[in-house]
C-alpha positions as protocol buffer text, in pm:
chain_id: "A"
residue {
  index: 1
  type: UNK
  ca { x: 13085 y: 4798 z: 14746 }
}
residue {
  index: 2
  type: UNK
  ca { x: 13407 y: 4870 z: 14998 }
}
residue {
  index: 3
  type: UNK
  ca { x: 13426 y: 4523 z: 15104 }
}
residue {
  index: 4
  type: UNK
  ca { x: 13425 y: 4381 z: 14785 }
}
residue {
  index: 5
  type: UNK
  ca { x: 13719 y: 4612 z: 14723 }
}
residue {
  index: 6
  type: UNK
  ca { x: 13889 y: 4517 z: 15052 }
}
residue {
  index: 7
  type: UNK
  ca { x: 13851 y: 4139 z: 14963 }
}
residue {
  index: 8
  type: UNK
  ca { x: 13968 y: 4209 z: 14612 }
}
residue {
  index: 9
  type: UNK
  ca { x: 14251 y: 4352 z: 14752 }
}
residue {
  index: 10
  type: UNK
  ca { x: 14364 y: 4108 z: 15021 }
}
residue {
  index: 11
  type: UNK
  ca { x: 14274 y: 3816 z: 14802 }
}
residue {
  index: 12
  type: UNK
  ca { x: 14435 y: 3891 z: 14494 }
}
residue {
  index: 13
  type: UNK
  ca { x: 14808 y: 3908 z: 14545 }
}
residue {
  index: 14
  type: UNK
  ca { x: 14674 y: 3603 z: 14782 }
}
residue {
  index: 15
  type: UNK
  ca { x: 14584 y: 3371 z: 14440 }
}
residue {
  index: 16
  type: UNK
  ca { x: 14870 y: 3526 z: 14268 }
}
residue {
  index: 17
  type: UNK
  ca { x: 15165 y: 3430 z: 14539 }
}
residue {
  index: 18
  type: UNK
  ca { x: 14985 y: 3076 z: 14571 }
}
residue {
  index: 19
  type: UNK
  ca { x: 15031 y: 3040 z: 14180 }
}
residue {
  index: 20
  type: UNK
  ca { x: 15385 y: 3135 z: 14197 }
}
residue {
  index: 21
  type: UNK
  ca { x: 15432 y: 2867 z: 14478 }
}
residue {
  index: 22
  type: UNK
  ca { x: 15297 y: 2587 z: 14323 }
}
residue {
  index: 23
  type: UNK
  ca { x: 15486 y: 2665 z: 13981 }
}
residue {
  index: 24
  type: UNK
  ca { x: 15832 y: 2731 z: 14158 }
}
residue {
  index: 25
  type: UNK
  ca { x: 15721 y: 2341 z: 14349 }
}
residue {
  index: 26
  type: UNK
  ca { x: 15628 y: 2178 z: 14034 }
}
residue {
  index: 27
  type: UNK
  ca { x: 15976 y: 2310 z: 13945 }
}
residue {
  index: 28
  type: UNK
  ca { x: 16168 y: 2166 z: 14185 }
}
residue {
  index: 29
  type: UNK
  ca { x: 15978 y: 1835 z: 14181 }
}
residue {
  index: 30
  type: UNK
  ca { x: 16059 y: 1812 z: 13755 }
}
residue {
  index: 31
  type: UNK
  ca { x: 16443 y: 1889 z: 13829 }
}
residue {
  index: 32
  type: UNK
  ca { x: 16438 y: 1608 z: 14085 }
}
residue {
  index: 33
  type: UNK
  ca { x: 16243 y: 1328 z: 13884 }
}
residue {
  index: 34
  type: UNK
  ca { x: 16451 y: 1420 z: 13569 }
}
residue {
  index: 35
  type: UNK
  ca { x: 16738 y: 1256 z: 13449 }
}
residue {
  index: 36
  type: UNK
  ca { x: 17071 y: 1318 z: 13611 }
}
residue {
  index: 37
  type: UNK
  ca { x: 17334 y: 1486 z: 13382 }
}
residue {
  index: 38
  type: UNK
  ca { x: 17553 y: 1155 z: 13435 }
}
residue {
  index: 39
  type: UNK
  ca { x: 17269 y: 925 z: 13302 }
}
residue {
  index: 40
  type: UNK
  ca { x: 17280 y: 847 z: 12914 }
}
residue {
  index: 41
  type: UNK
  ca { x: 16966 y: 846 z: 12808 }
}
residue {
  index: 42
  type: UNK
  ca { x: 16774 y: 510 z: 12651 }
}
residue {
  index: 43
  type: UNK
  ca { x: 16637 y: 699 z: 12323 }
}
residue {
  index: 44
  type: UNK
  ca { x: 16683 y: 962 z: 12107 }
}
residue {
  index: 45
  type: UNK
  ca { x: 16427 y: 1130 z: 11869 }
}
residue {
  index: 46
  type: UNK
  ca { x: 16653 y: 1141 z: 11532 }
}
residue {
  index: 47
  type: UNK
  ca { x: 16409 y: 1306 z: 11328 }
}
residue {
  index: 48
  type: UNK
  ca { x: 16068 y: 1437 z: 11297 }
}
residue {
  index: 49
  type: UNK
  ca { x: 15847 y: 1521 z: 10992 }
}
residue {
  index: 50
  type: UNK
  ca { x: 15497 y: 1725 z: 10967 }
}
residue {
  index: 51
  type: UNK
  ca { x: 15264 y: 1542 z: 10740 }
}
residue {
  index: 52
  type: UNK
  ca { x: 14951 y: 1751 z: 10855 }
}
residue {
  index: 53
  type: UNK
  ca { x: 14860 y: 1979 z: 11131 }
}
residue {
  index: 54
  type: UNK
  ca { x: 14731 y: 1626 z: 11351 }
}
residue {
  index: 55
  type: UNK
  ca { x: 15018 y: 1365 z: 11227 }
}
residue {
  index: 56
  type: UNK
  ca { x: 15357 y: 1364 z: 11260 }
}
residue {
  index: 57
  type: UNK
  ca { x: 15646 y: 1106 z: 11140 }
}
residue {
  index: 58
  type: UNK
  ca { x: 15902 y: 1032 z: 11400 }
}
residue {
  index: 59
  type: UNK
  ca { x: 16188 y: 845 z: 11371 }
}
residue {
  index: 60
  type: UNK
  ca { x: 16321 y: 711 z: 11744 }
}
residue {
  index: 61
  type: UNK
  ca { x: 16698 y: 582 z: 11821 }
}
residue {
  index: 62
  type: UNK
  ca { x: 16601 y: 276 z: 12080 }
}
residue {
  index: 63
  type: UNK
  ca { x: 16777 y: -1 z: 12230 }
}
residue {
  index: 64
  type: UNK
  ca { x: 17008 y: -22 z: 11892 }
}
residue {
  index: 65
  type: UNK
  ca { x: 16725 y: -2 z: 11642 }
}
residue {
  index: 66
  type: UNK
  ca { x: 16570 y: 327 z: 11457 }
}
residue {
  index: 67
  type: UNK
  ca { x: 16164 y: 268 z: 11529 }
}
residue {
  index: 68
  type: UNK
  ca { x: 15932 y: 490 z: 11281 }
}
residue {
  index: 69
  type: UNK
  ca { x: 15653 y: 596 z: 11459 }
}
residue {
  index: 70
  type: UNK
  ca { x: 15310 y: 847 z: 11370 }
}
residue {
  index: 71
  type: UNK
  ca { x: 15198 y: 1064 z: 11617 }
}
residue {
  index: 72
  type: UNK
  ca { x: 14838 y: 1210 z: 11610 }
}
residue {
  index: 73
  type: UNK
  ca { x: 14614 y: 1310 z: 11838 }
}
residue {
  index: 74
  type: UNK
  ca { x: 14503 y: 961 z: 11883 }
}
residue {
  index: 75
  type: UNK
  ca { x: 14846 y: 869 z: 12022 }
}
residue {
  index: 76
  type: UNK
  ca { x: 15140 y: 736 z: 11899 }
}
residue {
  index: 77
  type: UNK
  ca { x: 15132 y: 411 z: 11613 }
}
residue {
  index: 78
  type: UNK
  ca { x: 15442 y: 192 z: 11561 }
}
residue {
  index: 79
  type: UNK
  ca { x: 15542 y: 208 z: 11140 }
}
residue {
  index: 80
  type: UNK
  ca { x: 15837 y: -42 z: 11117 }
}
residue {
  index: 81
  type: UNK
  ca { x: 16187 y: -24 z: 11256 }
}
residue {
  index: 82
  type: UNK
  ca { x: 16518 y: -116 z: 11132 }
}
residue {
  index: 83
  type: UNK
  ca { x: 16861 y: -177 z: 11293 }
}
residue {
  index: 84
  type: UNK
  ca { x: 17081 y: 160 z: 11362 }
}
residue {
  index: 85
  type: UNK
  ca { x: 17250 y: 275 z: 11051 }
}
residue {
  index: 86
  type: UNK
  ca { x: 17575 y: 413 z: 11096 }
}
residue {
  index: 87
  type: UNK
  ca { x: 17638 y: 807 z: 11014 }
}
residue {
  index: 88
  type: UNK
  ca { x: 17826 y: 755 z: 10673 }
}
residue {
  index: 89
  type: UNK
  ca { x: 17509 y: 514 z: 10548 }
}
């Protein structure tokens, strides 16, 4: 019964520090694959809409065209898209 103490001991603060590690390294990695602050970025999510707990309507801001998409837990379905409207439209 001691040495399963003595293990629990040594080994716990062990598994905690290791998942501290790899969180603070899958930090690091993230803030150096992301984009830059100087980069615009290619698309912007305009809006979003809940239809049902499983689908949601998205409307994406891409390459000069607004793209309405689904998303469900299937993945993502292309709806139509339409060229950018301009804010006072």
């Amino acid at each position: 019964m001691i040495w399963y103490v003595i293990k629990l001991i040594v080994l716990l603060p062990l598994i905690g520090a290791l998942a501290w590690g790899s969180l603070k390294l899958a930090q690091k990695a993230q803030a150096k694959l992301g984009v830059s602050q100087g980069q615009a970025k290619r698309f912007r999510i305009v809006e979003t809409t809940m239809l049902s707990p499983g689908l949601k309507l998205a409307v994406i801001e891409f390459g000069g065209r607004e793209i309405l998409v689904s998303a469900s837990r299937q993945g993502l379905t292309r709806l139509g898209d339409a060229p950018l409207r301009e804010l006072g439209q």
